[in-house]
XYZ file of C-alpha atoms in Angstrom:
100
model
C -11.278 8.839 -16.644
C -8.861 11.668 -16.513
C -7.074 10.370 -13.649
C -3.185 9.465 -14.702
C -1.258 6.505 -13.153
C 2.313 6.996 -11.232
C 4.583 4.052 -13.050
C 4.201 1.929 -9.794
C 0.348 2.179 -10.359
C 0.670 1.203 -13.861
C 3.361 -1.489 -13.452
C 0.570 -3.144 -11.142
C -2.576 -2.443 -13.715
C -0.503 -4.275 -16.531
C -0.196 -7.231 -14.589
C -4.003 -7.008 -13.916
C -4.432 -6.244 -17.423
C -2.565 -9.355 -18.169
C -4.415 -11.727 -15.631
C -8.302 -10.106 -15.499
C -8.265 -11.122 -12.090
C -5.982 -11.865 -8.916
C -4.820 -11.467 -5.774
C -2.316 -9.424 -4.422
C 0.255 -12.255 -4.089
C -0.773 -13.580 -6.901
C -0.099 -9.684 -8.571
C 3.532 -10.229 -6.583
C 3.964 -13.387 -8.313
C 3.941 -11.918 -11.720
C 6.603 -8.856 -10.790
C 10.051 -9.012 -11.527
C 12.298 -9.479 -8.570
C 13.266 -7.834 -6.358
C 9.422 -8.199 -5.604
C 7.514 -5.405 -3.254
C 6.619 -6.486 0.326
C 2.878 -7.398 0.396
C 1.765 -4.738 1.850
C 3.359 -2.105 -0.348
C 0.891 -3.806 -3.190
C -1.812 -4.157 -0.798
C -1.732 -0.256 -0.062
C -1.085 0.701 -4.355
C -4.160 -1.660 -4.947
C -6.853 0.348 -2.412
C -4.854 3.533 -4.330
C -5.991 2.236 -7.563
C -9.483 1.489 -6.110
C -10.004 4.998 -4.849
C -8.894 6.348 -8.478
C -11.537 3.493 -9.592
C -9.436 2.070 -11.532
C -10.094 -1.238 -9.782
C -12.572 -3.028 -7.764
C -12.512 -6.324 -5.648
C -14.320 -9.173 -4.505
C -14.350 -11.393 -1.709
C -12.751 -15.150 -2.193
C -12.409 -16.584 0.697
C -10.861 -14.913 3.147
C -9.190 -12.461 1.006
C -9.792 -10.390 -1.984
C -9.556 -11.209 -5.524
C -8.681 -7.524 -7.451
C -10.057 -6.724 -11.390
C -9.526 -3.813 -13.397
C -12.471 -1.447 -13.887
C -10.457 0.334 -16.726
C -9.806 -1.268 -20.300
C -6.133 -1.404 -21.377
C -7.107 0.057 -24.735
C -9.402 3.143 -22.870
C -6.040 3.991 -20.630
C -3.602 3.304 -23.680
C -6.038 5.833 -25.998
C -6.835 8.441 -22.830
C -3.013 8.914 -22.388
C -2.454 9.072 -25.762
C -4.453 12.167 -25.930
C -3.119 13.489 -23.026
C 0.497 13.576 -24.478
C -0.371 15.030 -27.574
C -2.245 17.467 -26.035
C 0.639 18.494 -23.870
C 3.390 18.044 -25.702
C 1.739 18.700 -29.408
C -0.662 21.189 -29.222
C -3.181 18.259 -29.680
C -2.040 17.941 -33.311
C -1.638 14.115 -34.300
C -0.622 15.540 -37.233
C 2.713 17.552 -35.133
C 3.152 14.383 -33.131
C 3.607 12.367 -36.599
C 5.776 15.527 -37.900
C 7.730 15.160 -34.798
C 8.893 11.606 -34.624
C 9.078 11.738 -39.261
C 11.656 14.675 -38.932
């Protein structure tokens, strides 16, 4: 997983996060207002499936949407990723930084 989320992308994976499992109004449900038209979520969710972050499954005649991706494995991957930009991968800067 190298792949990063845009803020919309992530907004929508910590509300998947939060639930394990739901459908895109029920994703809409749990957004603060003013909420996204449904198929503005609809088209971020196939995004997030073609990054593999997420998969689906059928429920009746919809979808129901779960996250492929562990909160913890995204929260530690981007983690790394800032360090390693911003601190030379150096926990030991990034601590440094923020102490000073």
């Amino acid at each position: 997983m190298s792949k990063q989320l845009t803020k919309v992308e992530e907004q929508l994976m910590q509300v998947l996060w939060e639930l394990n499992e739901a459908s895109v109004q029920e994703i809409i449900n749990k957004l603060p207002n003013p909420k996204p038209a449904y198929n503005t979520v609809s088209t971020i969710i196939r995004i997030l499936e073609t990054k593999n972050f997420v998969s689906h499954k059928p429920k009746g005649r919809g979808y129901i949407y779960f996250p492929l991706i562990q909160k913890n494995d995204y929260s530690n991957q981007s983690l790394h990723k800032l360090v390693d930009s911003y601190f030379g991968g150096s926990f030991k800067n990034m601590v440094s930084f923020f102490v000073d």
